[in-house]
Amino acid sequence: MKFFIDTANLDHIQEANEMGIIDGVTTNPSLMAKEGIKGEKAAHKRYKDICNLVNGDISAEVIATDFKGMIREGETLAAIDEKIVVKVPMILDGLKAIKYFTGIGIRTNCTLVFSPGQAILACKAGATYISPFIGRLDDIGYDGMQLIVQLSGIFAVQGYETQILAASIRNPIHIIKCAEAGAHVITSPLEPILALLKHPLTDIGLEKFLADHQKANG
Ligand code: E4P
């Protein structure tokens, strides 16, 4: 399972990248706004900076919601760097845009996927990735992980080439369960990734090793 980091924050991207486990980055308009990035020029610069930092796929989301607008924006985004994957929302014009981009060799990430039906349509249109949002389903009382399990089953039967990019990750358990369920990729903020590192017995064990070494060596 690949690890993408879900942020537009360069420090977080750098830190995760230095851990040596990062295979790509996803961003969205909310994450860009959180970093204070305003306007197309600043957004494009940030995407380029991210591409220069990370060796992997970098998702950049279109703002337009109509077919022509998405095509125009997506082609511009794809021209920034060959690592760019154009992120397109799961709406009717988004589906048409994914089909169009697939036809001209631009890779896509279909975002805001919340049901198996939406996922199947995105696969049929040729999306490179689909992003089912686990945390946001949990937030409204649905079992987000169950969607990942269901999609893994569908993908195994159908043999889709599209990759399941589990998104809206809120905690380390989400990541572990995605690995169990067979997600191809998870995208997570830095905190749940760092939380995977932690175990109290590791800290206690290390403290004891160092104390014993100190006793023996003075
Ligand atoms: C996916 O690509 C999105 O950027 C992201 O995972 C959304 O997560 P959130 O529900 O925590 O905002």
Short mmCIF file of C-alpha atoms and ligand atoms in Angstrom, two decimals:
data_model
loop_
_atom_site.label_atom_id
_atom_site.label_comp_id
_atom_site.label_asym_id
_atom_site.label_seq_id
_atom_site.Cartn_x
_atom_site.Cartn_y
_atom_site.Cartn_z
CA MET A 1 0.00 0.00 0.00
CA LYS A 2 1.34 3.41 -0.99
CA PHE A 3 1.37 6.36 1.44
CA PHE A 4 0.40 9.81 0.21
CA ILE A 5 0.38 12.82 2.50
CA ASP A 6 -2.81 14.90 2.49
CA THR A 7 -1.63 18.48 2.90
CA ALA A 8 -0.32 21.55 1.09
CA ASN A 9 2.03 22.35 4.00
CA LEU A 10 5.63 22.14 2.79
CA ASP A 11 7.08 21.48 6.27
CA HIS A 12 4.76 18.51 6.79
CA ILE A 13 5.52 17.21 3.32
CA GLN A 14 9.26 17.58 3.94
CA GLU A 15 9.06 15.82 7.32
CA ALA A 16 7.07 12.88 5.93
CA ASN A 17 9.34 12.70 2.93
CA GLU A 18 12.41 12.47 5.18
CA MET A 19 10.80 9.44 6.88
CA GLY A 20 11.25 7.76 3.51
CA ILE A 21 7.71 6.41 3.30
CA ILE A 22 5.95 9.00 1.14
CA ASP A 23 4.86 8.02 -2.38
CA GLY A 24 2.86 11.11 -3.27
CA VAL A 25 0.79 14.09 -2.11
CA THR A 26 -2.87 15.04 -2.30
CA THR A 27 -4.19 18.56 -1.89
CA ASN A 28 -7.64 20.11 -2.10
CA PRO A 29 -8.97 23.70 -2.15
CA SER A 30 -9.54 23.65 1.64
CA LEU A 31 -5.97 22.50 2.31
CA MET A 32 -4.60 25.18 -0.04
CA ALA A 33 -6.71 27.85 1.70
CA LYS A 34 -5.45 26.62 5.10
CA GLU A 35 -1.92 27.47 3.93
CA GLY A 36 -3.05 30.97 2.93
CA ILE A 37 -2.55 30.26 -0.78
CA LYS A 38 -4.70 32.64 -2.87
CA GLY A 39 -5.00 32.92 -6.63
CA GLU A 40 -4.00 30.69 -9.52
CA LYS A 41 -0.38 31.87 -9.70
CA ALA A 42 0.31 31.13 -6.03
CA ALA A 43 -1.47 27.77 -6.30
CA HIS A 44 0.59 26.75 -9.32
CA LYS A 45 3.79 27.77 -7.54
CA ARG A 46 2.85 25.62 -4.54
CA TYR A 47 2.12 22.63 -6.78
CA LYS A 48 5.50 23.07 -8.46
CA ASP A 49 7.25 23.35 -5.07
CA ILE A 50 5.57 20.12 -3.95
CA CYS A 51 6.59 18.40 -7.21
CA ASN A 52 10.18 19.46 -6.59
CA LEU A 53 10.11 17.98 -3.07
CA VAL A 54 8.43 14.62 -3.64
CA ASN A 55 9.10 11.84 -6.09
CA GLY A 56 5.55 10.64 -6.74
CA ASP A 57 2.07 11.58 -7.87
CA ILE A 58 0.81 15.01 -6.77
CA SER A 59 -2.95 15.61 -6.91
CA ALA A 60 -4.05 19.14 -7.82
CA GLU A 61 -7.79 19.83 -7.78
CA VAL A 62 -9.82 21.79 -10.33
CA ILE A 63 -12.08 24.55 -9.01
CA ALA A 64 -14.44 24.68 -12.00
CA THR A 65 -17.54 22.50 -11.88
CA ASP A 66 -18.50 22.67 -15.57
CA PHE A 67 -16.95 20.43 -18.24
CA LYS A 68 -15.22 23.17 -20.25
CA GLY A 69 -13.87 24.86 -17.15
CA MET A 70 -12.52 21.60 -15.76
CA ILE A 71 -10.81 20.78 -19.06
CA ARG A 72 -9.21 24.21 -19.25
CA GLU A 73 -8.00 24.08 -15.64
CA GLY A 74 -6.96 20.44 -15.74
CA GLU A 75 -4.83 20.88 -18.85
CA THR A 76 -3.10 23.88 -17.24
CA LEU A 77 -2.49 21.94 -14.02
CA ALA A 78 -1.14 18.92 -15.90
CA ALA A 79 1.31 21.19 -17.77
CA ILE A 80 2.92 22.29 -14.45
CA ASP A 81 4.76 19.01 -14.03
CA GLU A 82 4.49 15.42 -15.21
CA LYS A 83 3.86 14.34 -11.59
CA ILE A 84 0.54 16.21 -11.49
CA VAL A 85 -2.63 14.14 -11.29
CA VAL A 86 -5.76 16.23 -11.96
CA LYS A 87 -8.29 15.90 -9.15
CA VAL A 88 -11.87 16.06 -10.37
CA PRO A 89 -15.07 15.94 -8.29
CA MET A 90 -17.54 13.06 -8.64
CA ILE A 91 -20.27 14.94 -10.50
CA LEU A 92 -21.67 14.42 -14.01
CA ASP A 93 -19.38 16.94 -15.72
CA GLY A 94 -16.51 15.61 -13.61
CA LEU A 95 -17.12 12.14 -15.00
CA LYS A 96 -17.11 13.52 -18.55
CA ALA A 97 -13.89 15.41 -17.78
CA ILE A 98 -12.24 12.22 -16.45
CA LYS A 99 -13.18 10.42 -19.66
CA TYR A 100 -11.72 13.31 -21.70
CA PHE A 101 -8.48 13.49 -19.67
CA THR A 102 -8.05 9.72 -19.90
CA GLY A 103 -8.33 9.97 -23.68
CA ILE A 104 -5.47 12.46 -23.90
CA GLY A 105 -3.23 10.73 -21.35
CA ILE A 106 -3.77 13.06 -18.37
CA ARG A 107 -4.04 11.11 -15.12
CA THR A 108 -6.96 11.80 -12.79
CA ASN A 109 -8.05 11.39 -9.18
CA CYS A 110 -11.83 11.28 -8.80
CA THR A 111 -12.55 12.92 -5.45
CA LEU A 112 -15.55 13.07 -3.10
CA VAL A 113 -16.47 9.42 -3.65
CA PHE A 114 -18.90 8.15 -1.01
CA SER A 115 -20.57 5.09 -2.60
CA PRO A 116 -19.71 1.98 -4.63
CA GLY A 117 -21.88 3.25 -7.49
CA GLN A 118 -19.86 6.46 -7.77
CA ALA A 119 -16.64 4.43 -7.65
CA ILE A 120 -17.76 2.12 -10.46
CA LEU A 121 -18.64 5.09 -12.70
CA ALA A 122 -15.24 6.70 -12.10
CA CYS A 123 -13.49 3.42 -12.95
CA LYS A 124 -15.51 3.10 -16.16
CA ALA A 125 -14.52 6.66 -17.12
CA GLY A 126 -10.86 5.67 -16.69
CA ALA A 127 -9.87 7.45 -13.45
CA THR A 128 -6.32 6.68 -12.32
CA TYR A 129 -7.41 6.94 -8.69
CA ILE A 130 -10.73 7.14 -6.86
CA SER A 131 -10.80 8.84 -3.45
CA PRO A 132 -13.40 7.37 -1.10
CA PHE A 133 -13.66 9.60 2.02
CA ILE A 134 -13.63 7.43 5.14
CA GLY A 135 -13.69 10.05 7.92
CA ARG A 136 -16.51 12.10 6.44
CA LEU A 137 -18.69 8.95 6.24
CA ASP A 138 -17.84 8.15 9.87
CA ASP A 139 -18.81 11.74 10.76
CA ILE A 140 -22.41 11.18 9.62
CA GLY A 141 -22.81 7.79 11.25
CA TYR A 142 -21.85 5.52 8.33
CA ASP A 143 -18.95 3.06 8.51
CA GLY A 144 -16.35 4.61 6.19
CA MET A 145 -14.07 1.56 6.37
CA GLN A 146 -16.90 -0.64 5.16
CA LEU A 147 -16.83 1.28 1.86
CA ILE A 148 -13.12 0.45 1.42
CA VAL A 149 -13.80 -3.24 2.15
CA GLN A 150 -16.69 -3.26 -0.34
CA LEU A 151 -14.65 -1.49 -3.03
CA SER A 152 -11.75 -3.94 -2.59
CA GLY A 153 -14.19 -6.78 -3.22
CA ILE A 154 -15.64 -5.11 -6.32
CA PHE A 155 -12.16 -4.34 -7.69
CA ALA A 156 -11.03 -7.94 -7.17
CA VAL A 157 -14.03 -9.26 -9.12
CA GLN A 158 -13.96 -6.64 -11.87
CA GLY A 159 -10.19 -6.24 -12.26
CA TYR A 160 -10.35 -2.44 -12.58
CA GLU A 161 -7.00 -0.75 -13.22
CA THR A 162 -8.07 2.29 -11.16
CA GLN A 163 -6.45 2.49 -7.73
CA ILE A 164 -8.39 2.88 -4.48
CA LEU A 165 -6.93 5.95 -2.76
CA ALA A 166 -8.48 5.91 0.71
CA ALA A 167 -8.93 9.51 1.83
CA SER A 168 -10.28 11.53 4.76
CA ILE A 169 -8.08 9.51 7.12
CA ARG A 170 -8.42 10.68 10.71
CA ASN A 171 -6.39 8.22 12.80
CA PRO A 172 -3.80 5.41 12.62
CA ILE A 173 -6.47 2.70 12.88
CA HIS A 174 -7.93 3.93 9.57
CA ILE A 175 -4.52 3.38 7.95
CA ILE A 176 -4.07 -0.13 9.40
CA LYS A 177 -7.60 -1.14 8.41
CA CYS A 178 -7.05 0.20 4.87
CA ALA A 179 -3.95 -2.01 4.61
CA GLU A 180 -6.01 -5.02 5.76
CA ALA A 181 -8.82 -4.20 3.34
CA GLY A 182 -6.49 -3.92 0.34
CA ALA A 183 -6.59 -0.20 -0.45
CA HIS A 184 -3.88 0.57 -3.02
CA VAL A 185 -3.06 3.93 -1.44
CA ILE A 186 -3.95 5.92 1.67
CA THR A 187 -3.70 9.68 1.87
CA SER A 188 -3.35 11.02 5.38
CA PRO A 189 -2.35 14.17 7.24
CA LEU A 190 1.01 13.92 9.03
CA GLU A 191 -0.40 13.22 12.53
CA PRO A 192 -1.99 9.77 11.88
CA ILE A 193 1.19 8.72 10.05
CA LEU A 194 3.36 9.77 13.01
CA ALA A 195 0.94 8.02 15.39
CA LEU A 196 1.75 4.72 13.66
CA LEU A 197 5.29 5.05 15.09
CA LYS A 198 4.19 5.14 18.71
CA HIS A 199 4.04 2.28 21.22
CA PRO A 200 4.53 2.72 24.98
CA LEU A 201 6.53 -0.54 25.21
CA THR A 202 9.01 0.84 22.65
CA ASP A 203 9.62 3.90 24.83
CA ILE A 204 9.81 1.85 28.05
CA GLY A 205 12.09 -0.71 26.39
CA LEU A 206 14.43 1.95 25.02
CA GLU A 207 14.62 3.70 28.38
CA LYS A 208 15.57 0.38 30.05
CA PHE A 209 18.22 -0.44 27.43
CA LEU A 210 19.82 2.98 27.89
CA ALA A 211 19.67 2.75 31.72
CA ASP A 212 21.29 -0.72 31.67
CA HIS A 213 23.99 0.53 29.30
CA GLN A 214 24.62 3.48 31.60
CA LYS A 215 24.89 1.17 34.66
CA ALA A 216 27.39 -1.10 32.94
CA ASN A 217 29.45 1.65 31.36
CA GLY A 218 29.29 4.28 34.07
C1 E4P B 1 -8.67 13.75 -0.26
O1 E4P B 1 -7.91 13.77 -1.20
C2 E4P B 1 -9.00 14.90 0.58
O2 E4P B 1 -8.01 15.89 0.42
C3 E4P B 1 -9.03 14.62 2.05
O3 E4P B 1 -8.60 13.33 2.38
C4 E4P B 1 -10.20 15.13 2.77
O4 E4P B 1 -10.10 14.81 4.13
P1 E4P B 1 -10.96 15.52 5.26
O5 E4P B 1 -12.29 14.86 5.31
O6 E4P B 1 -10.18 15.27 6.52
O7 E4P B 1 -11.05 16.97 4.90
#
